Amino acid sequence: MIRVVLDLLNCLHLLGSALQVIPLPGIPVAIHPLDRGIAVACIDPSVICTVDTDFVVDVLPWGVMQPRDICLWNGELAASDFAGESIVMNDRVIPLPGSPDGICEVFWNTPSAPELAVALFDRGIVVLVEQDGTVSTLLKMPGVKSLSACDADGDGDMDLFAAGCGSGVIFVENRFSHPVTHYVGTIQVGVKRCQAVDMDGDSAVDVAGIACADGGGGWWRNPGDIDALWEFHVLDSSLSGPKDICCRGDSIVIASMFSDVFISFMPGIRLPEGFLCSYIAGEGDVILGHRLGFLIRVRSLNELQTI
């Protein structure tokens, strides 16, 4: 722990004004963008907080036992409560038949009323939650941990990518509101986090992911024919304990517990181990959550690249 702190202090000293530290009320495990700022899920203690554009932290009065993920659902912030077996929102708690990990908004049955797709890790299923709290099973997937919504086949319907430990990544095609699964690939024993993204600028949605244990991260190219082979491209196979991945175009950040942060667009820039979540803001800022209970914000990529 002492070495981690010394490495971090050295990093802060070297990067100077290009980097800002934002203390939090707990250990950050998930970040999601808001219109003005970000929302952050923390543990030890378990709280949901917001950080505005002036970097003022506000703790929301939510009762969460163990948040795992956060997202916007129909314009409202929602959090998955793993220990509480529920979805927690501002003024309501929606019970679930298992422990939720990754969540995302998806327009599965209609283009006007979004559902919340939820990965129930212990049950090995993905469920859809309706606005009225109705829960239905979408598909079975052992060890499912992460979901990312997209239109990967270009037919105008919202599909899903799902990632799981022991099962890798699958593409869940929305075929007239019925799920049709297509295997994408895996990284060693499985994939814990995935994100839909156009990595190569061909207007087709690809998918990036990180390993459940060692094995780093990479991305799979959309072959056009969703039943064809999804070609895998390694980003970094040496990462130990990758925790989160965030993509914006071909820009990728991977937070890692036991390895330096991987930042695709800043080769040679070292941010030490201990980060649990990551986010790339629209203006190019990089925001990372550290296990010691704070965020690091890299304010200017251009400035950082010249150091």
Coordinates of C-alpha atoms in Angstrom, one line a residue, residues 4-232:
V4 CA 1.1 2.5 -4.3
V5 CA 0.7 5.8 -2.4
L6 CA 4.3 6.8 -3.3
D7 CA 3.8 5.9 -7.0
L8 CA 0.6 8.0 -7.0
L9 CA 2.2 11.0 -5.4
N10 CA 5.0 10.8 -7.8
C11 CA 2.5 10.7 -10.7
L12 CA 0.7 13.7 -9.3
H13 CA 3.9 15.6 -9.0
L14 CA 5.0 14.8 -12.6
L15 CA 1.7 15.6 -14.2
G16 CA 1.2 18.8 -12.2
S17 CA -1.7 21.0 -13.4
A18 CA -2.8 18.4 -16.0
L19 CA -4.3 16.3 -13.2
Q20 CA -6.8 16.9 -10.5
V21 CA -7.8 14.9 -7.4
I22 CA -11.4 14.8 -6.2
P23 CA -12.0 13.2 -2.7
L24 CA -15.1 10.9 -2.4
P25 CA -17.1 9.6 0.5
G26 CA -16.2 6.0 -0.4
I27 CA -14.3 3.8 -2.8
P28 CA -15.6 4.4 -6.4
V29 CA -16.6 1.3 -8.3
A30 CA -18.7 2.8 -11.2
I31 CA -19.0 6.1 -13.1
H32 CA -21.8 7.3 -15.4
P33 CA -22.1 10.6 -17.2
L34 CA -24.9 13.1 -16.4
D35 CA -25.9 16.2 -18.3
R36 CA -23.7 18.3 -16.0
G37 CA -21.1 16.1 -14.4
I38 CA -21.0 12.4 -13.4
A39 CA -22.6 10.0 -11.0
V40 CA -20.4 7.7 -9.0
A41 CA -21.3 4.5 -7.1
C42 CA -19.1 3.9 -4.0
I43 CA -18.6 1.2 -1.4
D44 CA -17.2 1.3 2.1
P45 CA -19.4 3.1 2.8
S46 CA -22.0 2.2 0.1
V47 CA -23.3 5.5 -1.4
I48 CA -24.3 7.0 -4.7
C49 CA -23.0 10.5 -5.3
T50 CA -22.9 13.1 -8.0
V51 CA -19.9 15.3 -9.0
D52 CA -20.9 18.5 -10.9
T53 CA -18.8 20.4 -13.5
D54 CA -17.3 22.4 -10.6
F55 CA -16.3 19.1 -9.0
V56 CA -18.6 19.6 -6.0
V57 CA -19.5 16.2 -4.6
D58 CA -23.1 15.6 -3.4
V59 CA -24.2 12.4 -1.7
L60 CA -27.7 11.2 -2.7
P61 CA -30.0 10.0 0.2
W62 CA -30.3 6.5 -1.2
G63 CA -30.2 3.3 0.8
V64 CA -27.9 1.0 -1.1
M65 CA -26.2 -2.0 0.5
Q66 CA -23.6 -2.8 -2.3
P67 CA -23.8 -0.9 -5.5
R68 CA -22.2 -2.5 -8.6
D69 CA -23.3 -0.3 -11.5
I70 CA -25.2 2.8 -12.4
C71 CA -26.9 4.2 -15.5
L72 CA -29.7 6.5 -16.6
W73 CA -33.0 4.8 -17.2
N74 CA -35.7 6.9 -18.8
G75 CA -33.8 10.0 -17.7
E76 CA -33.5 8.9 -14.0
L77 CA -30.4 7.6 -12.3
A78 CA -30.6 3.9 -11.3
A79 CA -28.2 1.7 -9.4
S80 CA -27.8 -2.0 -9.1
D81 CA -27.7 -3.2 -5.5
F82 CA -25.9 -6.5 -5.5
A83 CA -26.4 -7.4 -1.8
G84 CA -29.8 -5.8 -1.7
E85 CA -31.0 -7.8 -4.7
S86 CA -32.7 -4.7 -6.1
I87 CA -32.6 -1.7 -8.4
V88 CA -32.4 1.5 -6.4
M89 CA -33.7 4.8 -7.7
N90 CA -34.4 8.2 -6.2
D91 CA -37.8 7.4 -4.8
R92 CA -38.2 3.7 -5.2
V93 CA -36.6 0.3 -4.8
I94 CA -37.4 -2.5 -7.4
P95 CA -36.9 -6.0 -6.0
L96 CA -35.2 -8.6 -8.2
P97 CA -34.9 -12.4 -8.1
G98 CA -31.1 -12.3 -7.6
S99 CA -28.0 -10.2 -7.3
P100 CA -27.6 -7.6 -10.0
D101 CA -24.3 -6.6 -11.4
G102 CA -24.2 -4.7 -14.7
I103 CA -27.2 -2.7 -15.9
C104 CA -28.1 -0.6 -19.0
E105 CA -31.1 1.1 -20.6
V106 CA -32.4 -0.7 -23.6
F107 CA -35.4 -0.2 -26.0
W108 CA -36.2 -3.9 -26.4
N109 CA -40.0 -4.2 -26.9
T110 CA -40.8 -0.7 -28.1
P111 CA -38.9 2.4 -29.3
S112 CA -40.8 4.7 -26.9
A113 CA -40.6 2.9 -23.5
P114 CA -37.1 1.9 -22.4
E115 CA -36.6 -1.2 -20.2
L116 CA -33.7 -1.7 -17.8
A117 CA -31.5 -4.7 -18.8
V118 CA -30.0 -6.3 -15.7
A119 CA -27.3 -9.0 -15.3
L120 CA -28.1 -11.2 -12.4
F121 CA -24.7 -12.8 -11.7
D122 CA -25.7 -15.4 -9.2
R123 CA -28.7 -16.6 -11.2
G124 CA -26.9 -16.6 -14.5
I125 CA -29.6 -14.7 -16.3
V126 CA -30.3 -11.4 -17.9
V127 CA -33.7 -9.8 -17.0
L128 CA -35.7 -6.9 -18.3
V129 CA -37.3 -4.5 -15.8
E130 CA -40.3 -2.5 -17.0
Q131 CA -41.2 1.0 -15.7
D132 CA -43.9 -0.5 -13.5
G133 CA -41.4 -2.9 -11.8
T134 CA -42.3 -6.0 -13.8
V135 CA -39.4 -8.3 -14.2
S136 CA -39.0 -10.9 -17.0
T137 CA -36.2 -13.2 -18.0
L138 CA -34.6 -12.3 -21.3
L139 CA -31.9 -15.1 -21.5
K140 CA -29.7 -17.5 -19.6
M141 CA -26.0 -16.8 -19.4
P142 CA -23.7 -18.3 -16.7
G143 CA -21.7 -15.7 -14.8
V144 CA -23.1 -12.7 -16.6
K145 CA -21.7 -9.5 -15.3
S146 CA -21.9 -6.7 -17.9
L147 CA -24.3 -5.4 -20.5
S148 CA -24.1 -2.8 -23.3
A149 CA -27.0 -1.7 -25.5
C150 CA -26.6 -0.9 -29.2
D151 CA -27.9 -1.6 -32.7
A152 CA -25.1 -3.9 -33.8
D153 CA -26.8 -5.4 -36.9
G154 CA -28.1 -2.1 -38.3
D155 CA -31.8 -3.1 -38.5
G156 CA -33.1 -0.3 -36.3
D157 CA -33.8 -2.4 -33.2
M158 CA -31.8 -2.1 -30.0
D159 CA -29.7 -5.2 -29.3
L160 CA -27.3 -6.1 -26.5
F161 CA -23.8 -7.3 -25.9
A162 CA -23.5 -9.4 -22.7
A163 CA -20.3 -10.4 -21.0
G164 CA -19.7 -13.0 -18.3
C165 CA -17.1 -14.9 -16.4
G166 CA -17.0 -18.4 -17.9
S167 CA -19.0 -17.4 -20.9
G168 CA -17.1 -14.6 -22.6
V169 CA -19.1 -12.1 -24.8
I170 CA -22.2 -12.8 -26.7
F171 CA -24.2 -10.6 -29.1
V172 CA -27.9 -10.7 -28.2
E173 CA -29.8 -9.9 -31.4
N174 CA -33.3 -8.3 -31.0
R175 CA -35.3 -10.2 -33.5
F176 CA -38.8 -8.8 -33.2
S177 CA -38.4 -8.5 -29.4
H178 CA -37.1 -12.1 -29.1
P179 CA -33.4 -12.7 -28.2
V180 CA -31.2 -14.6 -30.6
T181 CA -27.7 -15.2 -29.3
H182 CA -24.5 -15.1 -31.3
Y183 CA -21.1 -16.0 -29.8
V184 CA -18.5 -13.3 -30.1
G185 CA -15.4 -14.5 -28.1
T186 CA -13.7 -14.6 -24.8
I187 CA -10.5 -13.6 -23.1
Q188 CA -9.1 -16.6 -21.3
V189 CA -11.7 -17.7 -18.7
G190 CA -14.3 -15.0 -19.4
V191 CA -15.0 -11.3 -19.8
K192 CA -16.2 -9.1 -16.9
R193 CA -17.0 -5.9 -18.6
C194 CA -17.9 -5.1 -22.2
Q195 CA -18.8 -1.9 -24.2
A196 CA -20.3 -1.5 -27.6
V197 CA -18.2 0.9 -29.7
D198 CA -17.2 1.6 -33.3
M199 CA -13.5 0.9 -33.0
D200 CA -12.4 1.2 -36.6
G201 CA -14.6 3.9 -38.0
D202 CA -16.6 1.7 -40.4
S203 CA -20.0 2.7 -38.8
A204 CA -20.5 -0.9 -37.6
V205 CA -20.7 -1.4 -33.8
D206 CA -17.8 -3.5 -32.5
V207 CA -17.3 -4.6 -28.8
A208 CA -14.4 -4.2 -26.4
G209 CA -13.9 -6.0 -23.2
I210 CA -11.6 -6.9 -20.3
A211 CA -10.8 -10.3 -18.8
C212 CA -12.3 -11.6 -15.6
A213 CA -8.8 -12.2 -14.1
D214 CA -5.5 -11.9 -15.8
G215 CA -5.4 -11.5 -19.6
G216 CA -5.9 -7.8 -20.1
G217 CA -8.3 -6.4 -22.7
G218 CA -9.1 -6.3 -26.4
W219 CA -11.9 -5.8 -28.9
W220 CA -13.8 -7.8 -31.5
R221 CA -14.5 -6.4 -35.0
N222 CA -18.1 -6.6 -36.2
P223 CA -17.9 -8.9 -39.3
G224 CA -21.1 -7.4 -40.9
D225 CA -22.6 -10.9 -41.0
I226 CA -23.4 -11.4 -37.3
D227 CA -23.1 -15.2 -37.7
A228 CA -19.5 -14.8 -39.1
L229 CA -16.3 -14.8 -37.0
W230 CA -15.7 -11.7 -34.8
E231 CA -12.0 -11.0 -35.2
F232 CA -10.2 -10.3 -31.9

